[in-house]
PDB file of C-alpha atoms in Angstrom:
ATOM      1  CA  MET A 114      83.517 -50.701 117.681  1.00  0.00           C
ATOM      2  CA  GLY A 115      81.317 -52.570 115.194  1.00  0.00           C
ATOM      3  CA  ARG A 116      82.918 -54.386 112.348  1.00  0.00           C
ATOM      4  CA  ASN A 117      82.293 -52.982 108.793  1.00  0.00           C
ATOM      5  CA  ARG A 118      80.884 -55.648 106.510  1.00  0.00           C
ATOM      6  CA  GLY A 119      80.967 -55.353 102.685  1.00  0.00           C
ATOM      7  CA  PHE A 120      79.539 -57.464  99.818  1.00  0.00           C
ATOM      8  CA  THR A 121      80.939 -60.822  99.163  1.00  0.00           C
ATOM      9  CA  LEU A 122      81.869 -61.862  95.652  1.00  0.00           C
ATOM     10  CA  VAL A 123      78.975 -64.306  95.557  1.00  0.00           C
ATOM     11  CA  GLU A 124      76.463 -61.628  96.508  1.00  0.00           C
ATOM     12  CA  LEU A 125      77.867 -59.273  93.883  1.00  0.00           C
ATOM     13  CA  VAL A 126      77.626 -61.937  91.188  1.00  0.00           C
ATOM     14  CA  MET A 127      74.036 -62.750  92.202  1.00  0.00           C
ATOM     15  CA  VAL A 128      73.062 -59.068  91.990  1.00  0.00           C
ATOM     16  CA  ILE A 129      74.669 -58.770  88.561  1.00  0.00           C
ATOM     17  CA  VAL A 130      72.841 -61.889  87.350  1.00  0.00           C
ATOM     18  CA  LEU A 131      69.500 -60.637  88.677  1.00  0.00           C
ATOM     19  CA  LEU A 132      70.013 -57.224  87.087  1.00  0.00           C
ATOM     20  CA  ALA A 133      70.883 -58.913  83.793  1.00  0.00           C
ATOM     21  CA  ILE A 134      67.712 -60.998  83.947  1.00  0.00           C
ATOM     22  CA  VAL A 135      65.588 -57.930  84.704  1.00  0.00           C
ATOM     23  CA  ALA A 136      67.272 -55.963  81.912  1.00  0.00           C
ATOM     24  CA  THR A 137      66.752 -58.799  79.440  1.00  0.00           C
ATOM     25  CA  ILE A 138      63.072 -59.066  80.326  1.00  0.00           C
ATOM     26  CA  SER A 139      62.643 -55.290  80.098  1.00  0.00           C
ATOM     27  CA  VAL A 140      64.360 -55.073  76.726  1.00  0.00           C
ATOM     28  CA  ARG A 141      62.320 -57.995  75.410  1.00  0.00           C
ATOM     29  CA  PHE A 142      59.119 -56.406  76.705  1.00  0.00           C
ATOM     30  CA  LEU A 143      59.969 -53.085  75.080  1.00  0.00           C
ATOM     31  CA  ALA A 144      60.893 -54.819  71.828  1.00  0.00           C
ATOM     32  CA  LEU A 145      57.610 -56.734  71.744  1.00  0.00           C
ATOM     33  CA  SER A 146      55.653 -53.587  72.607  1.00  0.00           C
ATOM     34  CA  THR A 147      57.417 -51.619  69.894  1.00  0.00           C
ATOM     35  CA  GLN A 148      56.907 -54.378  67.338  1.00  0.00           C
ATOM     36  CA  GLY A 149      53.238 -54.592  68.326  1.00  0.00           C
ATOM     37  CA  THR A 150      52.860 -50.854  67.775  1.00  0.00           C
ATOM     38  CA  VAL A 151      54.568 -51.114  64.382  1.00  0.00           C
ATOM     39  CA  ASP A 152      52.332 -54.053  63.388  1.00  0.00           C
ATOM     40  CA  VAL A 153      49.171 -52.239  64.448  1.00  0.00           C
ATOM     41  CA  GLY A 154      50.222 -49.114  62.554  1.00  0.00           C
ATOM     42  CA  SER A 155      51.049 -51.212  59.479  1.00  0.00           C
ATOM     43  CA  ARG A 156      47.658 -52.949  59.600  1.00  0.00           C
ATOM     44  CA  GLN A 157      45.842 -49.640  59.977  1.00  0.00           C
ATOM     45  CA  LEU A 158      47.745 -48.100  57.055  1.00  0.00           C
ATOM     46  CA  ARG A 159      47.135 -51.194  54.920  1.00  0.00           C
ATOM     47  CA  SER A 160      43.437 -51.235  55.784  1.00  0.00           C
ATOM     48  CA  PHE A 161      43.139 -47.515  55.038  1.00  0.00           C
ATOM     49  CA  SER A 162      44.849 -48.001  51.663  1.00  0.00           C
ATOM     50  CA  ALA A 163      42.497 -50.877  50.844  1.00  0.00           C
ATOM     51  CA  VAL A 164      39.453 -48.772  51.724  1.00  0.00           C
ATOM     52  CA  VAL A 165      40.677 -45.864  49.573  1.00  0.00           C
ATOM     53  CA  ILE A 166      41.303 -48.167  46.578  1.00  0.00           C
ATOM     54  CA  SER A 167      37.930 -49.868  46.975  1.00  0.00           C
ATOM     55  CA  GLU A 168      36.047 -46.589  47.326  1.00  0.00           C
ATOM     56  CA  HIS A 169      37.812 -45.014  44.355  1.00  0.00           C
ATOM     57  CA  ILE A 170      36.906 -47.929  42.086  1.00  0.00           C
ATOM     58  CA  SER A 171      33.332 -48.038  43.401  1.00  0.00           C
ATOM     59  CA  ARG A 172      32.689 -44.324  42.901  1.00  0.00           C
ATOM     60  CA  ALA A 173      34.076 -44.401  39.375  1.00  0.00           C
ATOM     61  CA  LEU A 174      31.975 -47.403  38.355  1.00  0.00           C
ATOM     62  CA  ARG A 175      28.787 -45.941  39.836  1.00  0.00           C
ATOM     63  CA  GLU A 176      29.066 -43.191  37.207  1.00  0.00           C
ATOM     64  CA  ALA A 177      29.292 -45.720  34.365  1.00  0.00           C
ATOM     65  CA  LEU A 178      26.813 -45.774  31.524  1.00  0.00           C
ATOM     66  CA  PRO A 179      24.612 -48.885  31.937  1.00  0.00           C
ATOM     67  CA  GLY A 180      25.819 -51.541  29.539  1.00  0.00           C
ATOM     68  CA  SER A 181      29.214 -49.906  28.943  1.00  0.00           C
ATOM     69  CA  ILE A 182      31.160 -51.971  31.471  1.00  0.00           C
ATOM     70  CA  ARG A 183      33.339 -54.726  30.085  1.00  0.00           C
ATOM     71  CA  VAL A 184      36.171 -56.837  31.526  1.00  0.00           C
ATOM     72  CA  ASN A 185      39.168 -58.394  29.806  1.00  0.00           C
ATOM     73  CA  GLY A 186      39.810 -62.133  29.706  1.00  0.00           C
ATOM     74  CA  ASP A 187      41.782 -62.548  32.944  1.00  0.00           C
ATOM     75  CA  GLY A 188      39.746 -59.968  34.889  1.00  0.00           C
ATOM     76  CA  SER A 189      42.706 -57.665  35.538  1.00  0.00           C
ATOM     77  CA  CYS A 190      41.202 -54.729  33.590  1.00  0.00           C
ATOM     78  CA  ILE A 191      37.774 -53.125  33.514  1.00  0.00           C
ATOM     79  CA  GLU A 192      36.533 -50.472  31.072  1.00  0.00           C
ATOM     80  CA  TRP A 193      33.541 -48.156  31.257  1.00  0.00           C
ATOM     81  CA  MET A 194      32.075 -44.948  29.827  1.00  0.00           C
ATOM     82  CA  PRO A 195      31.487 -42.205  32.423  1.00  0.00           C
ATOM     83  CA  VAL A 196      28.145 -40.380  32.285  1.00  0.00           C
ATOM     84  CA  VAL A 197      28.455 -36.586  32.157  1.00  0.00           C
ATOM     85  CA  ALA A 198      24.780 -35.598  31.920  1.00  0.00           C
ATOM     86  CA  VAL A 199      21.306 -36.993  31.236  1.00  0.00           C
ATOM     87  CA  SER A 200      18.360 -35.275  29.558  1.00  0.00           C
ATOM     88  CA  ASN A 201      15.351 -35.936  27.334  1.00  0.00           C
ATOM     89  CA  TYR A 202      15.176 -35.430  23.605  1.00  0.00           C
ATOM     90  CA  LEU A 203      12.175 -33.985  21.809  1.00  0.00           C
ATOM     91  CA  ASN A 204      13.067 -35.587  18.506  1.00  0.00           C
ATOM     92  CA  LEU A 205      15.881 -37.674  17.112  1.00  0.00           C
ATOM     93  CA  PRO A 206      18.081 -36.544  14.186  1.00  0.00           C
ATOM     94  CA  ARG A 207      16.203 -36.615  10.900  1.00  0.00           C
ATOM     95  CA  GLY A 208      16.796 -35.783   7.268  1.00  0.00           C
ATOM     96  CA  ALA A 209      19.353 -36.907   4.715  1.00  0.00           C
ATOM     97  CA  ASN A 210      22.351 -35.688   6.735  1.00  0.00           C
ATOM     98  CA  PRO A 211      21.205 -35.373  10.366  1.00  0.00           C
ATOM     99  CA  ASP A 212      23.607 -33.279  12.421  1.00  0.00           C
ATOM    100  CA  SER A 213      21.440 -32.087  15.337  1.00  0.00           C
ATOM    101  CA  PHE A 214      18.283 -32.674  17.365  1.00  0.00           C
ATOM    102  CA  GLU A 215      16.174 -30.797  19.902  1.00  0.00           C
ATOM    103  CA  ALA A 216      16.267 -31.591  23.613  1.00  0.00           C
ATOM    104  CA  ALA A 217      15.346 -30.309  27.057  1.00  0.00           C
ATOM    105  CA  PRO A 218      18.100 -28.179  28.652  1.00  0.00           C
ATOM    106  CA  LEU A 219      19.998 -29.369  31.689  1.00  0.00           C
ATOM    107  CA  ALA A 220      18.868 -28.258  35.129  1.00  0.00           C
ATOM    108  CA  GLY A 221      20.744 -25.271  36.497  1.00  0.00           C
ATOM    109  CA  GLY A 222      21.548 -23.934  33.051  1.00  0.00           C
ATOM    110  CA  ASP A 223      24.598 -26.158  32.593  1.00  0.00           C
ATOM    111  CA  SER A 224      26.055 -27.258  29.279  1.00  0.00           C
ATOM    112  CA  ALA A 225      27.733 -30.567  28.436  1.00  0.00           C
ATOM    113  CA  ASN A 226      30.076 -31.960  25.830  1.00  0.00           C
ATOM    114  CA  GLY A 227      30.617 -35.581  24.856  1.00  0.00           C
ATOM    115  CA  ARG A 228      29.163 -38.423  22.853  1.00  0.00           C
ATOM    116  CA  ILE A 229      25.381 -38.906  22.863  1.00  0.00           C
ATOM    117  CA  VAL A 230      23.956 -42.345  23.668  1.00  0.00           C
ATOM    118  CA  VAL A 231      20.324 -43.284  23.078  1.00  0.00           C
ATOM    119  CA  TYR A 232      19.105 -46.660  24.364  1.00  0.00           C
ATOM    120  CA  GLY A 233      22.249 -48.747  24.046  1.00  0.00           C
ATOM    121  CA  TYR A 234      20.708 -52.006  25.272  1.00  0.00           C
ATOM    122  CA  GLY A 235      21.287 -55.020  23.080  1.00  0.00           C
ATOM    123  CA  SER A 236      23.935 -53.159  21.061  1.00  0.00           C
ATOM    124  CA  THR A 237      27.657 -52.737  21.341  1.00  0.00           C
ATOM    125  CA  LEU A 238      28.481 -49.350  22.825  1.00  0.00           C
ATOM    126  CA  TYR A 239      32.062 -49.538  21.594  1.00  0.00           C
ATOM    127  CA  SER A 240      31.167 -48.791  17.996  1.00  0.00           C
ATOM    128  CA  THR A 241      30.396 -45.381  16.540  1.00  0.00           C
ATOM    129  CA  GLY A 242      28.789 -46.622  13.331  1.00  0.00           C
ATOM    130  CA  SER A 243      25.672 -44.941  11.987  1.00  0.00           C
ATOM    131  CA  PRO A 244      22.960 -45.925  12.607  1.00  0.00           C
ATOM    132  CA  GLY A 245      23.962 -46.875  16.144  1.00  0.00           C
ATOM    133  CA  PRO A 246      23.475 -45.956  19.807  1.00  0.00           C
ATOM    134  CA  VAL A 247      26.662 -43.870  20.169  1.00  0.00           C
ATOM    135  CA  SER A 248      27.110 -40.610  18.287  1.00  0.00           C
ATOM    136  CA  PRO A 249      30.222 -38.567  17.463  1.00  0.00           C
ATOM    137  CA  GLU A 250      31.212 -35.753  19.831  1.00  0.00           C
ATOM    138  CA  ALA A 251      28.352 -33.324  20.419  1.00  0.00           C
ATOM    139  CA  THR A 252      27.488 -30.213  22.411  1.00  0.00           C
ATOM    140  CA  LEU A 253      24.443 -29.802  24.642  1.00  0.00           C
ATOM    141  CA  PRO A 254      24.190 -26.005  25.063  1.00  0.00           C
ATOM    142  CA  THR A 255      22.490 -23.836  27.618  1.00  0.00           C
ATOM    143  CA  GLY A 256      19.355 -21.861  26.853  1.00  0.00           C
ATOM    144  CA  ALA A 257      15.585 -21.936  27.002  1.00  0.00           C
ATOM    145  CA  SER A 258      13.761 -25.127  26.101  1.00  0.00           C
ATOM    146  CA  PRO A 259      14.163 -26.559  23.572  1.00  0.00           C
ATOM    147  CA  VAL A 260      17.904 -26.416  22.954  1.00  0.00           C
ATOM    148  CA  THR A 261      19.598 -27.760  19.839  1.00  0.00           C
ATOM    149  CA  VAL A 262      22.176 -30.498  20.380  1.00  0.00           C
ATOM    150  CA  SER A 263      24.675 -30.380  17.513  1.00  0.00           C
ATOM    151  CA  PHE A 264      27.297 -32.905  16.495  1.00  0.00           C
ATOM    152  CA  ASP A 265      30.739 -31.291  16.499  1.00  0.00           C
ATOM    153  CA  GLY A 266      32.374 -30.474  13.178  1.00  0.00           C
ATOM    154  CA  GLY A 267      29.142 -30.936  11.244  1.00  0.00           C
ATOM    155  CA  ALA A 268      29.233 -34.726  11.693  1.00  0.00           C
ATOM    156  CA  ASN A 269      26.140 -36.756  10.822  1.00  0.00           C
ATOM    157  CA  HIS A 270      24.582 -39.562  12.834  1.00  0.00           C
ATOM    158  CA  ARG A 271      21.369 -41.550  13.165  1.00  0.00           C
ATOM    159  CA  PHE A 272      20.328 -43.459  16.270  1.00  0.00           C
ATOM    160  CA  ALA A 273      19.197 -47.023  15.665  1.00  0.00           C
ATOM    161  CA  THR A 274      16.525 -47.130  18.413  1.00  0.00           C
ATOM    162  CA  GLN A 275      14.397 -44.750  20.419  1.00  0.00           C
ATOM    163  CA  SER A 276      14.308 -44.703  24.216  1.00  0.00           C
ATOM    164  CA  PRO A 277      10.979 -45.554  25.928  1.00  0.00           C
ATOM    165  CA  GLU A 278      11.518 -42.504  28.167  1.00  0.00           C
ATOM    166  CA  ARG A 279      12.977 -40.331  25.382  1.00  0.00           C
ATOM    167  CA  LYS A 280      16.172 -40.236  27.434  1.00  0.00           C
ATOM    168  CA  PHE A 281      19.715 -39.705  26.219  1.00  0.00           C
ATOM    169  CA  PHE A 282      23.077 -39.722  27.959  1.00  0.00           C
ATOM    170  CA  VAL A 283      26.094 -37.507  27.421  1.00  0.00           C
ATOM    171  CA  ILE A 284      29.230 -39.561  28.032  1.00  0.00           C
ATOM    172  CA  GLU A 285      32.972 -39.021  28.139  1.00  0.00           C
ATOM    173  CA  GLU A 286      35.550 -41.171  26.356  1.00  0.00           C
ATOM    174  CA  PRO A 287      36.070 -44.641  27.900  1.00  0.00           C
ATOM    175  CA  ARG A 288      38.297 -45.168  30.905  1.00  0.00           C
ATOM    176  CA  THR A 289      40.054 -48.278  32.190  1.00  0.00           C
ATOM    177  CA  PHE A 290      41.386 -49.621  35.484  1.00  0.00           C
ATOM    178  CA  CYS A 291      44.215 -52.143  35.086  1.00  0.00           C
ATOM    179  CA  GLN A 292      46.651 -53.839  37.448  1.00  0.00           C
ATOM    180  CA  GLN A 293      50.229 -54.187  36.277  1.00  0.00           C
ATOM    181  CA  GLY A 294      52.614 -55.757  38.770  1.00  0.00           C
ATOM    182  CA  SER A 295      51.952 -54.181  42.158  1.00  0.00           C
ATOM    183  CA  PHE A 296      50.383 -50.996  40.726  1.00  0.00           C
ATOM    184  CA  LEU A 297      46.810 -50.025  39.866  1.00  0.00           C
ATOM    185  CA  PHE A 298      46.600 -47.675  36.874  1.00  0.00           C
ATOM    186  CA  ARG A 299      43.769 -45.558  35.467  1.00  0.00           C
ATOM    187  CA  TYR A 300      43.786 -44.843  31.731  1.00  0.00           C
ATOM    188  CA  ARG A 301      41.822 -42.156  29.887  1.00  0.00           C
ATOM    189  CA  ASP A 302      41.660 -40.205  26.619  1.00  0.00           C
ATOM    190  CA  TYR A 303      42.638 -43.158  24.440  1.00  0.00           C
ATOM    191  CA  GLY A 304      39.459 -43.317  22.325  1.00  0.00           C
ATOM    192  CA  ILE A 305      37.008 -46.117  21.636  1.00  0.00           C
ATOM    193  CA  GLN A 306      38.658 -49.489  21.010  1.00  0.00           C
ATOM    194  CA  SER A 307      37.255 -52.793  19.827  1.00  0.00           C
ATOM    195  CA  SER A 308      38.534 -54.762  22.837  1.00  0.00           C
ATOM    196  CA  VAL A 309      39.501 -54.071  26.446  1.00  0.00           C
ATOM    197  CA  ALA A 310      43.068 -52.884  27.108  1.00  0.00           C
ATOM    198  CA  ALA A 311      44.018 -53.345  23.452  1.00  0.00           C
ATOM    199  CA  SER A 312      46.166 -50.206  23.197  1.00  0.00           C
ATOM    200  CA  LEU A 313      46.427 -48.193  26.399  1.00  0.00           C
ATOM    201  CA  PRO A 314      48.600 -45.096  27.002  1.00  0.00           C
ATOM    202  CA  ALA A 315      52.032 -45.723  28.486  1.00  0.00           C
ATOM    203  CA  THR A 316      52.798 -42.332  30.043  1.00  0.00           C
ATOM    204  CA  MET A 317      51.286 -39.489  32.040  1.00  0.00           C
ATOM    205  CA  PRO A 318      48.877 -37.702  31.989  1.00  0.00           C
ATOM    206  CA  THR A 319      46.647 -40.292  30.299  1.00  0.00           C
ATOM    207  CA  ARG A 320      48.032 -43.049  32.528  1.00  0.00           C
ATOM    208  CA  GLU A 321      47.780 -42.345  36.256  1.00  0.00           C
ATOM    209  CA  VAL A 322      48.982 -44.414  39.214  1.00  0.00           C
ATOM    210  CA  LEU A 323      46.121 -44.858  41.676  1.00  0.00           C
ATOM    211  CA  ALA A 324      47.690 -47.301  44.115  1.00  0.00           C
ATOM    212  CA  GLY A 325      50.759 -49.410  44.837  1.00  0.00           C
ATOM    213  CA  ASN A 326      51.629 -52.312  47.132  1.00  0.00           C
ATOM    214  CA  LEU A 327      49.041 -54.587  45.535  1.00  0.00           C
ATOM    215  CA  VAL A 328      49.859 -58.278  45.482  1.00  0.00           C
ATOM    216  CA  PRO A 329      50.674 -59.037  41.812  1.00  0.00           C
ATOM    217  CA  ASP A 330      47.797 -60.619  39.862  1.00  0.00           C
ATOM    218  CA  SER A 331      45.450 -60.270  42.854  1.00  0.00           C
ATOM    219  CA  LEU A 332      43.033 -57.753  41.287  1.00  0.00           C
ATOM    220  CA  ASN A 333      40.104 -59.443  39.592  1.00  0.00           C
ATOM    221  CA  PHE A 334      36.935 -57.904  38.132  1.00  0.00           C
ATOM    222  CA  GLU A 335      33.692 -59.711  37.305  1.00  0.00           C
ATOM    223  CA  SER A 336      30.701 -58.061  35.663  1.00  0.00           C
ATOM    224  CA  VAL A 337      27.058 -59.140  35.504  1.00  0.00           C
ATOM    225  CA  PRO A 338      25.464 -56.979  32.776  1.00  0.00           C
ATOM    226  CA  PRO A 339      22.145 -55.195  33.374  1.00  0.00           C
ATOM    227  CA  THR A 340      18.853 -56.253  31.858  1.00  0.00           C
ATOM    228  CA  LEU A 341      15.498 -54.501  31.550  1.00  0.00           C
ATOM    229  CA  GLN A 342      14.442 -56.186  34.806  1.00  0.00           C
ATOM    230  CA  ARG A 343      17.491 -55.617  37.035  1.00  0.00           C
ATOM    231  CA  SER A 344      20.600 -53.497  37.455  1.00  0.00           C
ATOM    232  CA  GLY A 345      24.098 -54.638  36.624  1.00  0.00           C
ATOM    233  CA  VAL A 346      26.623 -55.671  39.271  1.00  0.00           C
ATOM    234  CA  VAL A 347      30.402 -55.444  39.261  1.00  0.00           C
ATOM    235  CA  SER A 348      32.355 -57.431  41.836  1.00  0.00           C
ATOM    236  CA  PHE A 349      36.073 -57.054  42.384  1.00  0.00           C
ATOM    237  CA  ARG A 350      38.684 -58.316  44.810  1.00  0.00           C
ATOM    238  CA  PHE A 351      42.331 -57.526  45.458  1.00  0.00           C
ATOM    239  CA  GLN A 352      45.066 -57.883  48.053  1.00  0.00           C
ATOM    240  CA  VAL A 353      47.305 -55.218  49.598  1.00  0.00           C
ATOM    241  CA  ARG A 354      50.721 -56.148  51.029  1.00  0.00           C
ATOM    242  CA  SER A 355      52.651 -54.267  53.707  1.00  0.00           C
ATOM    243  CA  GLN A 356      56.206 -53.355  52.702  1.00  0.00           C
ATOM    244  CA  GLN A 357      57.316 -53.408  56.356  1.00  0.00           C
ATOM    245  CA  THR A 358      55.874 -56.702  57.578  1.00  0.00           C
ATOM    246  CA  GLY A 359      54.843 -58.542  54.409  1.00  0.00           C
ATOM    247  CA  GLU A 360      51.336 -59.092  55.803  1.00  0.00           C
ATOM    248  CA  VAL A 361      48.465 -59.174  53.313  1.00  0.00           C
ATOM    249  CA  THR A 362      44.934 -57.717  53.540  1.00  0.00           C
ATOM    250  CA  SER A 363      42.245 -59.121  51.228  1.00  0.00           C
ATOM    251  CA  VAL A 364      39.328 -56.989  50.024  1.00  0.00           C
ATOM    252  CA  SER A 365      36.138 -57.986  48.212  1.00  0.00           C
ATOM    253  CA  GLN A 366      33.520 -55.479  47.017  1.00  0.00           C
ATOM    254  CA  GLU A 367      30.378 -55.283  44.888  1.00  0.00           C
ATOM    255  CA  VAL A 368      29.089 -52.218  43.026  1.00  0.00           C
ATOM    256  CA  GLN A 369      25.565 -51.836  41.687  1.00  0.00           C
ATOM    257  CA  ILE A 370      25.304 -50.249  38.234  1.00  0.00           C
ATOM    258  CA  ARG A 371      21.859 -48.701  38.062  1.00  0.00           C
ATOM    259  CA  ASN A 372      19.888 -49.578  34.981  1.00  0.00           C
ATOM    260  CA  VAL A 373      18.163 -46.515  33.505  1.00  0.00           C
ATOM    261  CA  PRO A 374      16.973 -46.914  29.875  1.00  0.00           C
TER     262      PRO A 374
END
């Protein structure tokens, strides 16, 4: 009869050591693969957040009234006046107490409410003095041409200058983007102020959080104002940090502000 032969202690130890080595390599490989997947997902999420922030700022600024953009001293805040509608006037307010003027109606029979701006170049748009380029609140009604644009509450206003194209803008109250800590805020409905970010709302709904996870003090705005020969340009840059990995993505963007007298 043949002799039964089992494992020796040395062979058993060698098998255990080899299995331990294979297990260690496998666990390390799985850990690296998992970490790589987490890192890739974090980078994609961070890049997507950066694109959303950049696009939101760009779209908002493209609707700005030419000449209304201004930046605070350290570049952390930018303010602008959104354009609601554009039309042509037939005459500017006249008389001792001018409270209305005639204009072409908006296409599609729409109406619009807001301040009226006529040729604000070379003037401060953050002053509602009369005569001046920015009027009190007014209403552009619907109807057949011509329609009568009236200042709300019977207010009076004279415009300091005429537009070469007899064009006027209807604008909303100013808005502001500001970074505070790691958050980007949008402010609205705070009225016209003499300087940027002088007295901004502190609570909802006039203060809205647009983004988080920004690197503190990384957001910076720079504005090149428009002239009669070229459009204005706003450039901004910021950094987004991942909460999981601590990695940082840097973004730089330019927005053209079309110059339409």
